[in-house]
PDB file of C-alpha atoms in Angstrom:
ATOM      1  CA  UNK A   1      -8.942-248.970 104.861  1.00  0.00           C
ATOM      2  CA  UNK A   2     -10.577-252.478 104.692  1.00  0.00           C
ATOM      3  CA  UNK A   3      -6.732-254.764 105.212  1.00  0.00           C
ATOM      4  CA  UNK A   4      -5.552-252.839 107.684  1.00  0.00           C
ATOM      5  CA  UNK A   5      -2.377-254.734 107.426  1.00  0.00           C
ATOM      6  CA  UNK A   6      -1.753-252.917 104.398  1.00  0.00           C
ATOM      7  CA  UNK A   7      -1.384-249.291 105.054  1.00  0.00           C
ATOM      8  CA  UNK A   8       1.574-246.592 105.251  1.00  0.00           C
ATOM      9  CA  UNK A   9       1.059-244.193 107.995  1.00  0.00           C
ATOM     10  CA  UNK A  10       4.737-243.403 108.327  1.00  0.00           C
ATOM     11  CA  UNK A  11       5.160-240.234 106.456  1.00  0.00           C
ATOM     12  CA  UNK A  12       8.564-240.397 105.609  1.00  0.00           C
ATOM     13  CA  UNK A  13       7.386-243.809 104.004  1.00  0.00           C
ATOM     14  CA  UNK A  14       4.294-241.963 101.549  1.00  0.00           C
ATOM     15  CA  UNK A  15       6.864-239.772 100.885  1.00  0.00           C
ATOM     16  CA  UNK A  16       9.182-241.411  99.447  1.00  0.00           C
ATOM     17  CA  UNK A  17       6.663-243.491  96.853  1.00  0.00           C
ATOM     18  CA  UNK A  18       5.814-239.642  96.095  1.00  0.00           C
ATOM     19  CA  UNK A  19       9.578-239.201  95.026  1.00  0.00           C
ATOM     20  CA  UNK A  20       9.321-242.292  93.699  1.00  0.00           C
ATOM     21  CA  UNK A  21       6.304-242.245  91.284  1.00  0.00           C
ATOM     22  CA  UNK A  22       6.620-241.083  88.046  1.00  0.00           C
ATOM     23  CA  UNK A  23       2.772-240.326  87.215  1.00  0.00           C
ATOM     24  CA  UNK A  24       0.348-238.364  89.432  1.00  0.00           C
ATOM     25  CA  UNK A  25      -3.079-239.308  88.144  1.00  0.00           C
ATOM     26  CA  UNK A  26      -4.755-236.122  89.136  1.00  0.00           C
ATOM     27  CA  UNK A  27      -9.061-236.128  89.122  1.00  0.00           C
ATOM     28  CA  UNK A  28     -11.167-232.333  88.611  1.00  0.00           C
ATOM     29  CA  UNK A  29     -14.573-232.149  89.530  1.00  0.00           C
ATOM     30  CA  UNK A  30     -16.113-231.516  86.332  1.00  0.00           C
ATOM     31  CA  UNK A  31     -19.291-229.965  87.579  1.00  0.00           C
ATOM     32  CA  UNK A  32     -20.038-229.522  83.173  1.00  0.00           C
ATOM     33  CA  UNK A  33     -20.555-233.568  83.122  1.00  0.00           C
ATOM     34  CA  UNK A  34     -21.008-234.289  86.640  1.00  0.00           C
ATOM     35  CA  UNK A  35     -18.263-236.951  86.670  1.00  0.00           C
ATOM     36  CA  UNK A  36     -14.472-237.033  87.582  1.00  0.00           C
ATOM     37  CA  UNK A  37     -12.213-235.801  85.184  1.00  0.00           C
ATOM     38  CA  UNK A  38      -8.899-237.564  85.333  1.00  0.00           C
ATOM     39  CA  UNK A  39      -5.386-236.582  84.090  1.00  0.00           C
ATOM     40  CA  UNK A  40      -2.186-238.490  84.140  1.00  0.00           C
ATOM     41  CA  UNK A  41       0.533-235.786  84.838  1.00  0.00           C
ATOM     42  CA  UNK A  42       4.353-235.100  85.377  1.00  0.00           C
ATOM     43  CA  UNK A  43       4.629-233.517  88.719  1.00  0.00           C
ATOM     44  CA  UNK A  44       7.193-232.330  91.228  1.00  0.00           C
ATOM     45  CA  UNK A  45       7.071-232.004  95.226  1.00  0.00           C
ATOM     46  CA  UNK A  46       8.008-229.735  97.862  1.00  0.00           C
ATOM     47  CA  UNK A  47       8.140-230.334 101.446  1.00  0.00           C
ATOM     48  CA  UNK A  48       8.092-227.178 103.762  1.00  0.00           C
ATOM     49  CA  UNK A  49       7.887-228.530 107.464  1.00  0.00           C
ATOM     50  CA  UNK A  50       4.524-230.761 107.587  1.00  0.00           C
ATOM     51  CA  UNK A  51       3.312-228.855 104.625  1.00  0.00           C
ATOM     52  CA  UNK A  52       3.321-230.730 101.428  1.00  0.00           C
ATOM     53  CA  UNK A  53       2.654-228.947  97.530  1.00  0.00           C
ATOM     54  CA  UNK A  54       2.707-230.912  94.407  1.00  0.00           C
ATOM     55  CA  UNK A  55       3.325-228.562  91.506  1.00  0.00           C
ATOM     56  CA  UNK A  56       1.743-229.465  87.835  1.00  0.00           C
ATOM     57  CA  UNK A  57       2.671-227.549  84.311  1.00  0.00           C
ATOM     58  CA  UNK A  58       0.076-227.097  81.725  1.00  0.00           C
ATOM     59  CA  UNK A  59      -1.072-225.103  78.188  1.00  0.00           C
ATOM     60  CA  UNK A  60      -2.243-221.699  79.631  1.00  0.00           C
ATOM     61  CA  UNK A  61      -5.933-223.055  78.606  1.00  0.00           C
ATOM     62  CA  UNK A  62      -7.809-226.331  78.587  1.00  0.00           C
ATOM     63  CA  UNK A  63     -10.439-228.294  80.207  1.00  0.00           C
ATOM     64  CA  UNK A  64      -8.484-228.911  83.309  1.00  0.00           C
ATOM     65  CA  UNK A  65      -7.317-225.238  84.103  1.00  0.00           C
ATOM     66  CA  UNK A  66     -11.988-224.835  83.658  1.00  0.00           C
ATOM     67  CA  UNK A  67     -12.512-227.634  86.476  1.00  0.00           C
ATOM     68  CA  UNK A  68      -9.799-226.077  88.519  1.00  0.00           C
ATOM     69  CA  UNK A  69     -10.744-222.994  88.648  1.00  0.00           C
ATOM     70  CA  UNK A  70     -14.556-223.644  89.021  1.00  0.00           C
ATOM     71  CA  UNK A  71     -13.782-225.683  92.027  1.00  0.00           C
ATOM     72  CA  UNK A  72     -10.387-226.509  93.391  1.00  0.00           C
ATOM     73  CA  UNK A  73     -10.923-229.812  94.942  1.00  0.00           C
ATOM     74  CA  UNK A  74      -8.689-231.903  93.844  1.00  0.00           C
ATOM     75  CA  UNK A  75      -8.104-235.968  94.341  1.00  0.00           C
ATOM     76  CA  UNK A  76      -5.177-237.424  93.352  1.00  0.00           C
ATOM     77  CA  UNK A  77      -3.198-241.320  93.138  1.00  0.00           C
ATOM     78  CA  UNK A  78       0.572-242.239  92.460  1.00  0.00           C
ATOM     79  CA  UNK A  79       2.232-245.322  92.377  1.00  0.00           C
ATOM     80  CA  UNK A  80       5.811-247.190  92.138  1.00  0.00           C
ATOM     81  CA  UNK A  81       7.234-250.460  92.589  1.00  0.00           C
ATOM     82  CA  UNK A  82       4.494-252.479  90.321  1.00  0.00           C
ATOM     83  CA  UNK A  83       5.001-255.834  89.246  1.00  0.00           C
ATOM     84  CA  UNK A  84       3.208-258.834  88.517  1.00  0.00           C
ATOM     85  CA  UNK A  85       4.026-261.386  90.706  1.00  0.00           C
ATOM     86  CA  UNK A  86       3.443-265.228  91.223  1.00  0.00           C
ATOM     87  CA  UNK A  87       1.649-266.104  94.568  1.00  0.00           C
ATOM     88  CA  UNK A  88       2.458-269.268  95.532  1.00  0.00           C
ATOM     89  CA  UNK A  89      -0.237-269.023  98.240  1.00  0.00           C
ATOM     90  CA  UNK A  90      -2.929-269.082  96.154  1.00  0.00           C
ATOM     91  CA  UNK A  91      -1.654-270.828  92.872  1.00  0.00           C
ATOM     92  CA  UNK A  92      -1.811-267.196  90.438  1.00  0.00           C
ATOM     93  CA  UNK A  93      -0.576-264.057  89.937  1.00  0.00           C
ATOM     94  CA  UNK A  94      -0.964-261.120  91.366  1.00  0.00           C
ATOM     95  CA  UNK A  95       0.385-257.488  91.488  1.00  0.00           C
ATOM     96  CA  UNK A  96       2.444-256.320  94.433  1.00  0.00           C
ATOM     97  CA  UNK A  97       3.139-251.978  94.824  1.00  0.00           C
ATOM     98  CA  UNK A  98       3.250-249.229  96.918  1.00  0.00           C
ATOM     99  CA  UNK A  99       0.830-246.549  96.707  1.00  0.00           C
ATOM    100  CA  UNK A 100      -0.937-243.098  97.891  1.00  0.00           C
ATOM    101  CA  UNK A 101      -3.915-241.772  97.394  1.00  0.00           C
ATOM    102  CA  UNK A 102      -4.400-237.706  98.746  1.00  0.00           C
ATOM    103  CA  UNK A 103      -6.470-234.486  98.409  1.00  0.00           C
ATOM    104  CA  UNK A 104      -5.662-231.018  98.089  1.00  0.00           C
ATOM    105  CA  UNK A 105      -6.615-227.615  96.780  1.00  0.00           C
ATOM    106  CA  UNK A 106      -5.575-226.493  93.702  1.00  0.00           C
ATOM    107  CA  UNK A 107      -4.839-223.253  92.691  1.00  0.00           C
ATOM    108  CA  UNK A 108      -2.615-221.014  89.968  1.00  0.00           C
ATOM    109  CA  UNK A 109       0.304-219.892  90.451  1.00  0.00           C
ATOM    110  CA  UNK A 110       1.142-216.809  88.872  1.00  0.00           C
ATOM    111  CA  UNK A 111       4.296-215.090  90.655  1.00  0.00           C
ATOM    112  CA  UNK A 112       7.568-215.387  88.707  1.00  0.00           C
ATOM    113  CA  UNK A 113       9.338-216.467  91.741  1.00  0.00           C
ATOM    114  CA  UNK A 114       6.638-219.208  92.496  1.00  0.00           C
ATOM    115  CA  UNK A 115       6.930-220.636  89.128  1.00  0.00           C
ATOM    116  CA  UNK A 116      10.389-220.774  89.502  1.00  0.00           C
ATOM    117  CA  UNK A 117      10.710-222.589  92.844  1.00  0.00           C
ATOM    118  CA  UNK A 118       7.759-225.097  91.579  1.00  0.00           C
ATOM    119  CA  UNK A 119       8.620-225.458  87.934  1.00  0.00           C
ATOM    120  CA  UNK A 120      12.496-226.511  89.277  1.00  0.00           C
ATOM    121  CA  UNK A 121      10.981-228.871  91.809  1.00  0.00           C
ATOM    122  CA  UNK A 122       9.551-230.290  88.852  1.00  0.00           C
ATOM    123  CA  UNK A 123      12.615-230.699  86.967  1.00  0.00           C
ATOM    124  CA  UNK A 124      14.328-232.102  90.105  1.00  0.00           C
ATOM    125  CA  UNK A 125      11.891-234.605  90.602  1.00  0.00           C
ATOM    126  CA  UNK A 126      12.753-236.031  86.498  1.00  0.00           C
ATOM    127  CA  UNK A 127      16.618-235.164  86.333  1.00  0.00           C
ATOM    128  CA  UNK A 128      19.703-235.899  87.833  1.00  0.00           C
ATOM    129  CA  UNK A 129      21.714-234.254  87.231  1.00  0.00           C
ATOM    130  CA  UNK A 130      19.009-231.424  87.658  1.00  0.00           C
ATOM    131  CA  UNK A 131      18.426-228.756  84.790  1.00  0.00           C
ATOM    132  CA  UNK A 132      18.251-225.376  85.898  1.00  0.00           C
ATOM    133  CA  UNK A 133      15.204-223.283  85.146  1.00  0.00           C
ATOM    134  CA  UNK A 134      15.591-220.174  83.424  1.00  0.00           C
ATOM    135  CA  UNK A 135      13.607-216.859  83.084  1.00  0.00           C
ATOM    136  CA  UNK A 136      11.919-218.085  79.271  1.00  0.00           C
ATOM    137  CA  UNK A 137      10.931-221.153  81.056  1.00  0.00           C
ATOM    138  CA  UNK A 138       9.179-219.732  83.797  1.00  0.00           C
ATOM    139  CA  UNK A 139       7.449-217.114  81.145  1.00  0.00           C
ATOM    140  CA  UNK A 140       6.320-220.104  78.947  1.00  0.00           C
ATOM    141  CA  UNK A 141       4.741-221.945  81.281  1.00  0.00           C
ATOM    142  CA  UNK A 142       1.297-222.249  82.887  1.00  0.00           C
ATOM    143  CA  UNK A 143       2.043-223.707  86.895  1.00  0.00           C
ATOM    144  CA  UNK A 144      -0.638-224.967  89.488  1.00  0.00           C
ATOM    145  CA  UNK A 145      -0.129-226.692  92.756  1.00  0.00           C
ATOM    146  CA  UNK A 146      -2.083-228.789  95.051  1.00  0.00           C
ATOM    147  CA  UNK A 147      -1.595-228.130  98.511  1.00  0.00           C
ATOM    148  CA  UNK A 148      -2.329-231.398 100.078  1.00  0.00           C
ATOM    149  CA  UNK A 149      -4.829-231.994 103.090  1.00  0.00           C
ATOM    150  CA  UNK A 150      -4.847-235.489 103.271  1.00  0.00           C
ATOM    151  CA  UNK A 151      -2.749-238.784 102.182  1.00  0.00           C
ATOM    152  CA  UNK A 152      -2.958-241.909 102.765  1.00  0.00           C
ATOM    153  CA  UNK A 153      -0.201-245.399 102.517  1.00  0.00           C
ATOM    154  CA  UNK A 154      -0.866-248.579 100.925  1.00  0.00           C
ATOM    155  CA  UNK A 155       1.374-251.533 100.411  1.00  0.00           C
ATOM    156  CA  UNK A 156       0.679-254.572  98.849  1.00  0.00           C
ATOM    157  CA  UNK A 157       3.441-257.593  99.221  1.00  0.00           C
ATOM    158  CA  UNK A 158       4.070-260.977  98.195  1.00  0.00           C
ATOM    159  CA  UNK A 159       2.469-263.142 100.746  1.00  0.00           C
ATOM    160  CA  UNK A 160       5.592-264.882 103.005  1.00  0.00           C
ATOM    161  CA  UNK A 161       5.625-268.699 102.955  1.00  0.00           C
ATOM    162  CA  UNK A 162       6.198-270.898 105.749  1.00  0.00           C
ATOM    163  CA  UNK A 163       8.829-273.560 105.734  1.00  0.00           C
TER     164      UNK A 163
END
């Protein structure tokens, strides 16, 4: 990272922006064009010790399920706290935020059980009070997950002025 001064290494801290973005733009190598093929998507998260999944619901066919499972290298970016912002520093505005940026594997998910525990972390992640999953949910629905290898902290802020 190039402003040093800028980046999240506390993991506690990338986590929460994770709980509190509401968009995971999600990029498939799309070997079929040779270029990136990025989705904006409703996600949820689970934490088990240091290991971190991000679970995704989709139609059971499409152009993303192809570039998953032709390779499942995955890149992904979330963000929260956006705003456009006056800098009195420099005389215009700019945007202040907190974001991540990680990679992971993809893969399906196909176990009833699995779908469950993913599919309600999902839910969780969108309502409170949460809405329980049921059985016809979990039947109806196509699940994936990332398993993340890397992530990585930034955080932009409104330049402090001196008085």
């Amino acid at each position: 990272m190039l402003r040093k001064y800028r980046e999240i290494t506390d993991r506690n801290a990338i986590i929460g922006i994770i709980r509190k973005s509401h968009v995971c733009h999600l990029a498939f190598n799309d070997a079929s064009t040779g270029y990136p093929y990025l989705v904006p998507m409703n996600f949820g998260i689970v934490e088990d010790g240091d290991n971190l999944t991000l679970a995704f619901h989709c139609a059971k066919r499409g152009h993303k399920l192809d570039c998953l499972r032709a390779d499942p290298r995955v890149t992904f970016q979330m963000e929260c706290d956006v705003e456009l912002v006056y800098n009195p520093v420099h005389s215009h505005n700019t945007d202040i935020f907190k974001s991540i940026i990680g990679r992971g594997l993809a893969s399906m998910v196909d176990e009833p059980q699995e779908k469950g525990r993913l599919l309600q972390a999902m839910m969780d992640h969108y309502h409170n009070p949460p809405i329980a999953v049921t059985d016809a949910d979990i039947v109806r629905c196509t699940i994936f997950k990332v398993s993340v290898t890397d992530l990585w902290g930034k955080e932009k802020k409104l330049p402090q002025i001196n008085s």
